[in-house]
Short mmCIF file of C-alpha atoms and ligand atoms in Angstrom, two decimals:
data_model
loop_
_atom_site.label_atom_id
_atom_site.label_comp_id
_atom_site.label_asym_id
_atom_site.label_seq_id
_atom_site.Cartn_x
_atom_site.Cartn_y
_atom_site.Cartn_z
CA MET H 1 -19.20 29.23 -50.69
CA LYS H 2 -15.91 27.39 -51.17
CA GLN H 3 -14.69 30.40 -53.21
CA SER H 4 -14.72 32.44 -50.00
CA ASN H 5 -12.01 32.46 -47.31
CA PHE H 6 -11.95 29.45 -45.04
CA ILE H 7 -11.64 29.95 -41.29
CA LEU H 8 -10.89 27.33 -38.69
CA PHE H 9 -13.29 27.69 -35.76
CA ALA H 10 -11.35 29.42 -32.99
CA ASP H 11 -11.99 26.62 -30.50
CA CYS H 12 -10.58 24.02 -32.93
CA ILE H 13 -6.85 24.18 -32.39
CA PRO H 14 -4.28 22.20 -34.41
CA VAL H 15 -1.27 20.63 -32.65
CA LYS H 16 1.64 19.24 -34.66
CA GLY H 17 3.34 15.97 -33.73
CA PHE H 18 6.39 14.21 -35.15
CA ASN H 19 4.50 12.16 -37.77
CA ARG H 20 0.98 13.47 -37.64
CA SER H 21 -1.11 16.19 -36.04
CA ILE H 22 -4.46 16.59 -34.35
CA ILE H 23 -7.13 19.24 -34.32
CA CYS H 24 -8.33 19.65 -30.74
CA ASP H 25 -12.02 20.46 -30.76
CA THR H 26 -12.00 22.10 -27.35
CA LYS H 27 -15.74 22.81 -27.39
CA SER H 28 -16.90 19.22 -27.70
CA ASN H 29 -14.03 17.39 -25.95
CA ASN H 30 -13.00 15.67 -29.15
CA TYR H 31 -9.95 15.53 -31.37
CA TYR H 32 -9.29 14.62 -35.01
CA LEU H 33 -6.13 13.03 -36.38
CA ILE H 34 -4.82 14.86 -39.44
CA PRO H 35 -1.69 14.58 -41.60
CA ASN H 36 1.10 17.08 -40.93
CA GLY H 37 0.54 18.42 -44.46
CA LEU H 38 -2.93 19.59 -43.46
CA TYR H 39 -1.55 21.08 -40.24
CA ASP H 40 0.90 23.16 -42.31
CA ILE H 41 -1.92 24.33 -44.61
CA LEU H 42 -4.06 25.38 -41.64
CA GLU H 43 -1.18 27.31 -40.10
CA GLU H 44 -0.14 29.01 -43.31
CA TYR H 45 -3.47 29.61 -45.04
CA ASN H 46 -6.18 30.03 -42.37
CA GLY H 47 -8.28 33.00 -43.55
CA LYS H 48 -7.37 32.54 -47.23
CA THR H 49 -9.23 30.82 -50.07
CA ILE H 50 -8.85 27.20 -51.13
CA ASP H 51 -8.00 28.44 -54.62
CA THR H 52 -5.02 30.35 -53.20
CA ILE H 53 -3.67 27.12 -51.70
CA LYS H 54 -4.18 25.20 -54.92
CA LYS H 55 -2.48 27.94 -56.92
CA ASP H 56 0.48 28.09 -54.52
CA PHE H 57 0.94 24.33 -54.96
CA GLU H 58 0.70 24.83 -58.75
CA HIS H 59 -2.41 22.61 -58.88
CA ARG H 60 -0.32 19.48 -58.27
CA TYR H 61 -2.34 18.45 -55.20
CA ASP H 62 -5.85 19.70 -56.00
CA GLU H 63 -7.47 16.34 -55.29
CA ILE H 64 -5.78 15.93 -51.91
CA ILE H 65 -6.59 19.52 -50.96
CA ASP H 66 -10.26 18.92 -51.85
CA GLU H 67 -10.25 15.79 -49.67
CA TYR H 68 -8.76 17.77 -46.79
CA PHE H 69 -11.43 20.44 -47.04
CA ASP H 70 -14.27 17.94 -47.37
CA PHE H 71 -13.01 16.39 -44.14
CA LEU H 72 -12.84 19.77 -42.38
CA LEU H 73 -16.31 20.73 -43.58
CA ASN H 74 -17.92 17.39 -42.78
CA ASN H 75 -16.62 17.61 -39.24
CA LYS H 76 -17.68 21.25 -38.89
CA LEU H 77 -14.15 22.41 -38.14
CA ILE H 78 -14.16 25.32 -40.60
CA PHE H 79 -16.55 27.87 -42.03
CA PHE H 80 -16.34 30.37 -44.88
CA ASN H 81 -16.45 34.14 -44.64
CA SER H 82 -14.98 36.93 -46.74
CA ASN H 83 -13.90 38.95 -43.70
CA PRO H 84 -11.44 36.65 -41.91
CA GLU H 85 -10.02 39.58 -39.91
CA LEU H 86 -13.26 39.52 -37.90
CA PHE H 87 -12.36 36.07 -36.53
CA PRO H 88 -9.09 36.20 -34.59
CA LYS H 89 -7.49 33.17 -32.94
CA MET H 90 -8.63 32.36 -29.43
CA SER H 91 -6.29 33.42 -26.64
CA THR H 92 -4.63 30.57 -24.79
CA LYS H 93 -3.66 32.68 -21.79
CA TRP H 94 -4.35 30.81 -18.56
CA ASN H 95 -5.13 32.24 -15.17
CA SER H 96 -7.02 31.25 -12.08
CA PRO H 97 -8.04 33.28 -9.04
CA SER H 98 -7.52 30.16 -6.89
CA LEU H 99 -4.26 29.67 -5.01
CA ILE H 100 -4.98 25.94 -5.36
CA THR H 101 -7.44 24.61 -7.93
CA ASN H 102 -7.55 20.97 -6.88
CA ILE H 103 -6.77 18.89 -3.82
CA ILE H 104 -6.22 15.14 -3.49
CA ILE H 105 -6.77 13.61 -0.05
CA ASP H 106 -5.66 10.00 0.47
CA TYR H 107 -6.96 7.75 3.24
CA ASP H 108 -6.18 4.27 4.41
CA GLU H 109 -6.51 3.28 8.09
CA ASN H 110 -6.03 6.87 9.33
CA ILE H 111 -9.05 9.11 8.97
CA HIS H 112 -8.02 12.76 8.70
CA ASP H 113 -9.98 15.38 10.56
CA PHE H 114 -11.90 16.72 7.56
CA ASN H 115 -13.63 19.47 9.55
CA THR H 116 -10.36 21.31 10.19
CA LEU H 117 -9.65 21.35 6.46
CA ILE H 118 -12.83 22.96 5.19
CA SER H 119 -11.98 26.52 6.24
CA GLN H 120 -8.53 26.03 4.71
CA PHE H 121 -10.08 25.14 1.34
CA GLU H 122 -11.78 28.54 1.47
CA ILE H 123 -8.50 30.37 2.11
CA LEU H 124 -6.95 28.60 -0.88
CA LYS H 125 -10.09 29.30 -2.96
CA CYS H 126 -10.12 25.65 -3.97
CA SER H 127 -13.28 24.27 -5.53
CA TYR H 128 -12.36 20.73 -6.56
CA ILE H 129 -11.34 17.83 -4.30
CA GLN H 130 -10.71 14.16 -4.86
CA LEU H 131 -10.90 11.77 -1.91
CA ARG H 132 -9.19 8.40 -2.44
CA PHE H 133 -9.92 5.65 0.08
CA TYR H 134 -7.64 2.63 -0.22
CA LYS H 135 -9.39 0.70 2.56
CA LYS H 136 -13.06 0.02 3.16
CA ILE H 137 -14.90 3.11 4.36
CA ASP H 138 -18.32 3.42 5.88
CA LEU H 139 -20.70 5.30 3.58
CA ASP H 140 -21.83 7.24 6.66
CA TYR H 141 -18.41 8.88 6.70
CA ILE H 142 -18.85 9.95 3.07
CA CYS H 143 -22.28 11.35 3.96
CA SER H 144 -20.86 13.24 6.95
CA ILE H 145 -18.27 14.94 4.69
CA LEU H 146 -20.97 15.92 2.23
CA LYS H 147 -23.21 17.19 5.03
CA VAL H 148 -20.59 19.43 6.53
CA LEU H 149 -19.67 20.88 3.09
CA LYS H 150 -23.34 21.70 2.60
CA GLU H 151 -23.77 23.24 6.05
CA GLU H 152 -20.63 25.32 5.69
CA LYS H 153 -21.77 26.47 2.23
CA SER H 154 -18.33 25.44 1.02
CA ARG H 155 -16.98 26.71 -2.28
CA ILE H 156 -16.17 23.08 -3.21
CA VAL H 157 -18.31 22.46 -6.29
CA SER H 158 -16.94 19.15 -7.45
CA ILE H 159 -15.91 16.05 -5.48
CA ASP H 160 -14.63 12.74 -6.78
CA PHE H 161 -14.65 9.73 -4.48
CA ILE H 162 -12.53 6.67 -5.16
CA LEU H 163 -13.59 3.73 -2.98
CA PRO H 164 -12.93 0.00 -2.82
CA TYR H 165 -15.71 -2.37 -3.83
CA TYR H 166 -17.65 -3.46 -0.80
CA GLU H 167 -19.78 -6.45 0.05
CA ASN H 168 -23.47 -6.07 -0.76
CA PHE H 169 -22.67 -3.15 -3.05
CA ASN H 170 -25.94 -1.31 -3.47
CA LEU H 171 -26.27 0.94 -6.49
CA GLU H 172 -29.46 2.56 -5.24
CA GLU H 173 -27.80 3.55 -1.96
CA LEU H 174 -25.07 5.40 -3.90
CA ASN H 175 -27.63 6.93 -6.26
CA VAL H 176 -29.49 8.39 -3.29
CA ILE H 177 -26.24 9.95 -2.01
CA ILE H 178 -25.52 11.41 -5.44
CA ARG H 179 -29.07 12.68 -5.91
CA GLU H 180 -28.94 14.50 -2.58
CA ASN H 181 -25.49 15.98 -3.15
CA SER H 182 -25.04 17.96 -6.34
CA ARG H 183 -21.36 18.49 -5.47
CA ILE H 184 -20.51 14.89 -6.33
CA HIS H 185 -18.83 14.65 -9.70
CA SER H 186 -18.12 10.91 -9.57
CA ILE H 187 -17.90 7.85 -7.37
CA ILE H 188 -15.39 5.33 -8.71
CA ILE H 189 -15.51 1.87 -7.15
CA PHE H 190 -12.33 -0.14 -7.73
CA ASN H 191 -11.61 -3.85 -7.32
CA SER H 192 -15.09 -4.50 -8.64
CA PRO H 193 -15.94 -7.95 -10.07
CA TYR H 194 -16.88 -6.21 -13.34
CA ASP H 195 -16.39 -2.94 -15.27
CA LYS H 196 -19.49 -0.80 -15.61
CA SER H 197 -20.24 2.89 -16.09
CA TYR H 198 -23.55 4.52 -15.25
CA GLU H 199 -24.93 7.62 -16.91
CA PRO H 200 -24.45 10.89 -14.98
CA LEU H 201 -27.52 11.95 -13.01
CA ARG H 202 -26.89 15.56 -13.91
CA GLN H 203 -25.12 17.02 -16.91
CA LYS H 204 -21.65 15.35 -16.79
CA MET H 205 -21.90 15.29 -12.97
CA GLY H 206 -22.96 12.61 -10.55
CA TYR H 207 -21.93 9.32 -12.13
CA ILE H 208 -20.86 5.97 -10.75
CA MET H 209 -18.21 3.84 -12.34
CA LEU H 210 -17.14 0.34 -11.31
CA VAL H 211 -13.69 -0.79 -12.38
CA GLU H 212 -12.04 -4.17 -12.01
CA ARG H 213 -8.65 -2.54 -11.50
CA ASN H 214 -7.41 -2.67 -7.95
CA ILE H 215 -6.07 0.59 -6.52
CA ILE H 216 -4.30 -0.37 -3.32
CA ASN H 217 -2.21 2.77 -2.88
CA GLU H 218 -1.04 6.00 -4.49
CA LYS H 219 1.37 4.07 -6.75
CA HIS H 220 -1.58 3.28 -9.00
CA CYS H 221 -1.81 6.90 -10.10
CA GLY H 222 -0.11 8.37 -13.17
CA ILE H 223 -1.43 6.07 -15.90
CA ILE H 224 -1.63 7.73 -19.30
CA ASN H 225 -3.97 6.45 -21.95
CA GLU H 226 -6.41 7.78 -24.53
CA GLU H 227 -9.36 7.48 -22.16
CA TYR H 228 -7.82 10.18 -19.98
CA PHE H 229 -7.32 12.72 -22.76
CA TYR H 230 -9.34 15.90 -22.30
CA SER H 231 -9.77 18.29 -25.17
CA ASN H 232 -11.05 21.39 -23.45
CA ILE H 233 -9.84 24.97 -23.53
CA LYS H 234 -9.00 25.04 -19.83
CA LEU H 235 -6.57 22.13 -20.01
CA PHE H 236 -5.30 23.16 -23.44
CA SER H 237 -4.46 26.69 -22.25
CA GLU H 238 -3.00 25.56 -18.94
CA SER H 239 -0.82 23.11 -20.84
CA GLN H 240 0.80 25.97 -22.80
CA HIS H 241 2.19 27.49 -19.61
CA HIS H 242 2.05 24.99 -16.74
CA ASN H 243 2.16 21.37 -15.75
CA THR H 244 -1.18 19.74 -16.49
CA CYS H 245 -1.25 17.63 -13.35
CA LEU H 246 0.73 19.48 -10.70
CA ASN H 247 0.01 23.15 -11.32
CA LYS H 248 -2.00 24.58 -8.40
CA LYS H 249 -2.45 21.07 -6.98
CA LEU H 250 -2.11 20.27 -3.28
CA SER H 251 -2.29 16.81 -1.75
CA ILE H 252 -2.61 15.26 1.67
CA ASP H 253 -1.16 11.78 1.74
CA LYS H 254 -2.54 8.93 3.86
CA GLU H 255 -0.29 9.93 6.81
CA GLY H 256 -1.50 13.53 6.67
CA ASN H 257 1.65 14.89 5.01
CA ILE H 258 1.07 17.92 2.80
CA LYS H 259 2.60 17.52 -0.64
CA ASN H 260 2.22 18.65 -4.22
CA CYS H 261 1.38 15.03 -5.18
CA PRO H 262 0.83 12.11 -2.77
CA SER H 263 3.29 9.95 -4.72
CA MET H 264 6.17 12.39 -4.32
CA PRO H 265 8.60 12.08 -1.43
CA ALA H 266 8.81 15.83 -0.64
CA SER H 267 6.57 16.76 2.30
CA PHE H 268 5.94 20.33 3.43
CA GLY H 269 4.49 19.54 6.84
CA ASN H 270 1.69 17.49 8.36
CA ILE H 271 -1.91 18.67 8.67
CA LYS H 272 -1.67 18.08 12.43
CA GLU H 273 0.75 21.00 12.84
CA THR H 274 0.98 22.87 9.52
CA THR H 275 -1.76 24.69 7.64
CA LEU H 276 -2.21 24.08 3.94
CA SER H 277 -1.30 27.73 3.22
CA GLU H 278 1.91 27.46 5.24
CA ALA H 279 2.89 24.35 3.29
CA LEU H 280 2.06 26.00 -0.02
CA ASN H 281 4.31 28.96 0.78
CA GLN H 282 7.37 26.86 1.50
CA ASP H 283 10.29 26.82 -0.93
CA GLY H 284 10.05 23.96 -3.38
CA PHE H 285 6.31 23.37 -3.17
CA LYS H 286 5.82 24.77 -6.68
CA LYS H 287 8.92 23.13 -8.19
CA TYR H 288 6.98 21.29 -10.92
CA TRP H 289 4.20 23.78 -11.58
CA ASN H 290 5.73 25.39 -14.66
CA ILE H 291 7.12 22.32 -16.38
CA THR H 292 5.18 22.08 -19.62
CA LYS H 293 4.77 19.19 -22.05
CA ASP H 294 6.83 21.16 -24.58
CA GLN H 295 9.84 20.65 -22.29
CA ILE H 296 9.41 16.91 -21.79
CA THR H 297 11.48 14.39 -23.75
CA THR H 298 9.29 12.57 -26.32
CA CYS H 299 6.09 14.35 -25.19
CA LYS H 300 7.33 17.51 -26.93
CA ASP H 301 7.00 15.62 -30.24
CA CYS H 302 3.63 14.07 -29.40
CA GLU H 303 0.46 15.28 -31.09
CA PHE H 304 -1.51 14.59 -27.88
CA ARG H 305 0.66 16.76 -25.63
CA HIS H 306 -1.94 19.47 -24.96
CA ILE H 307 -4.81 17.10 -24.16
CA CYS H 308 -2.73 14.76 -22.00
CA THR H 309 -1.89 14.99 -18.31
CA ASP H 310 1.72 15.06 -17.23
CA CYS H 311 2.78 12.80 -14.40
CA ARG H 312 6.05 13.96 -12.84
CA ALA H 313 5.99 11.48 -9.93
CA TYR H 314 6.70 8.39 -12.05
CA ILE H 315 9.03 9.12 -14.92
CA GLU H 316 11.22 7.07 -17.25
CA GLU H 317 14.44 8.48 -15.82
CA PRO H 318 13.76 9.11 -12.14
CA HIS H 319 16.65 11.61 -11.85
CA ASN H 320 15.73 13.62 -14.93
CA ILE H 321 12.66 15.74 -14.17
CA PHE H 322 12.17 16.36 -17.89
CA SER H 323 11.85 12.68 -18.84
CA LYS H 324 8.66 11.13 -20.21
CA PRO H 325 5.93 9.82 -17.87
CA LEU H 326 6.78 6.22 -17.06
CA LYS H 327 3.23 4.94 -17.38
CA CYS H 328 2.69 6.04 -20.97
CA GLY H 329 2.89 3.36 -23.66
CA TYR H 330 2.53 5.73 -26.61
CA ASP H 331 5.36 6.31 -29.06
CA PRO H 332 4.82 9.45 -31.16
CA TYR H 333 7.61 8.35 -33.53
CA THR H 334 5.74 5.18 -34.56
CA ASN H 335 2.21 6.27 -33.51
CA GLU H 336 1.74 2.98 -31.70
CA TRP H 337 0.51 2.19 -28.20
CA SER H 338 2.05 -0.69 -26.27
CA ASP H 339 1.98 -1.97 -22.71
CA TRP H 340 4.32 0.36 -20.81
CA SER H 341 4.84 -2.14 -17.97
CA THR H 342 6.52 -4.74 -20.21
CA ASN H 343 8.70 -2.29 -22.14
CA PRO H 344 12.32 -3.47 -21.52
CA LEU H 345 13.55 0.15 -21.54
CA LYS H 346 11.30 0.99 -18.58
CA GLN H 347 12.28 -1.92 -16.33
CA LYS H 348 15.00 0.03 -14.44
CA ALA H 349 12.53 2.78 -13.51
CA ILE H 350 9.85 0.22 -12.62
CA GLU H 351 12.34 -1.35 -10.18
CA PHE H 352 13.32 2.08 -8.86
CA TYR H 353 9.71 2.89 -7.94
CA GLU H 354 9.18 -0.66 -6.62
CA PHE H 355 6.02 -1.39 -8.59
S1 LIG D 1 2.03 13.61 -10.64
FE1 LIG D 1 1.48 11.52 -11.29
S2 LIG D 1 1.16 10.39 -9.40
FE2 LIG D 1 1.08 12.57 -8.90
S3 LIG D 1 -1.07 13.10 -8.97
FE3 LIG D 1 -0.18 13.56 -10.98
S4 LIG D 1 -0.55 11.73 -12.18
FE4 LIG D 1 -0.82 11.15 -10.03
S1 LIG D 2 4.04 10.67 -25.20
FE1 LIG D 2 3.67 12.19 -23.60
S2 LIG D 2 2.13 13.58 -24.44
FE2 LIG D 2 2.09 11.71 -25.68
S3 LIG D 2 0.52 10.44 -24.80
FE3 LIG D 2 2.47 9.86 -23.81
S4 LIG D 2 2.60 11.14 -21.97
FE4 LIG D 2 1.01 12.03 -23.28
#
């Protein structure tokens, strides 16, 4: 079999970093670290035989090449076929029929009139919302939102709730809400006395997670770490052309101001007098939508750039919109993670954002 041409599965896409590369397995939300030498081989020789590679390297690296291919085979990243032309690369074009794909709505003391927003979600063809409550909220309010979405047969198919921990937290009560509402993707409870994740009730949907971290306002957003990497074709493709956080995003901050992101100062009206569509059509709303990771200082050399989100609200140099996300502690030049908040080079920006 190994005499035949090797082919990288089309949904396994290599990305080269400064020191090392990864293969993004976009089918199973996984990624594999590989040396840059293997990346170069995959780029140059995909569809050819292993013998061709060995010959081209004058048999000086046969052992290493065999190790590489054992690794690729063991992880089911390649297959063999003598007609490689039948297996073209997967397109990474990205498109969406939605004017807005995802909406964040922040709440603290003020409770927005949710009913007036539902018809506007339809106009924007938005199907994913995240509701972040910084102050205690009655679960009846959550249920009323879910009820009206059901009655209106809303196109919203996925909702994330972020809520503070509450006294007499009752897991079964939340499980009942999730069981009765298939639209719920997750309920995250912050400021919990312990960290705990529960299994989703439905495939990848309907899970509860308790986190000790306290999320008192929108300034807690924008953290980058490995747990938030997503290796899927949707994010990977979007990342080639657009910003992976802000593209087709709309937000309503806790005062009702309509923004691209709740942490950004630019407001395009308030939901009390402006519709979401009117805000979206204003100049400047889409300012960040087409900034890709390949344009960002440091990120452009990072092997994780197409599975990572890109925060533009909190950046290392607040006046340079192409600077690296502030809350990332990864250095692609050393391949080490460190605590971003204690990095001396970030202290000026940390002061600027008043963290
Ligand atoms: S730009 Fe940053 S702060 Fe804004 S929503 Fe994205 S990650 Fe959060
Ligand atoms: S350096 Fe950039 S691309 Fe890499 S992990 Fe940090 S934010 Fe993501």
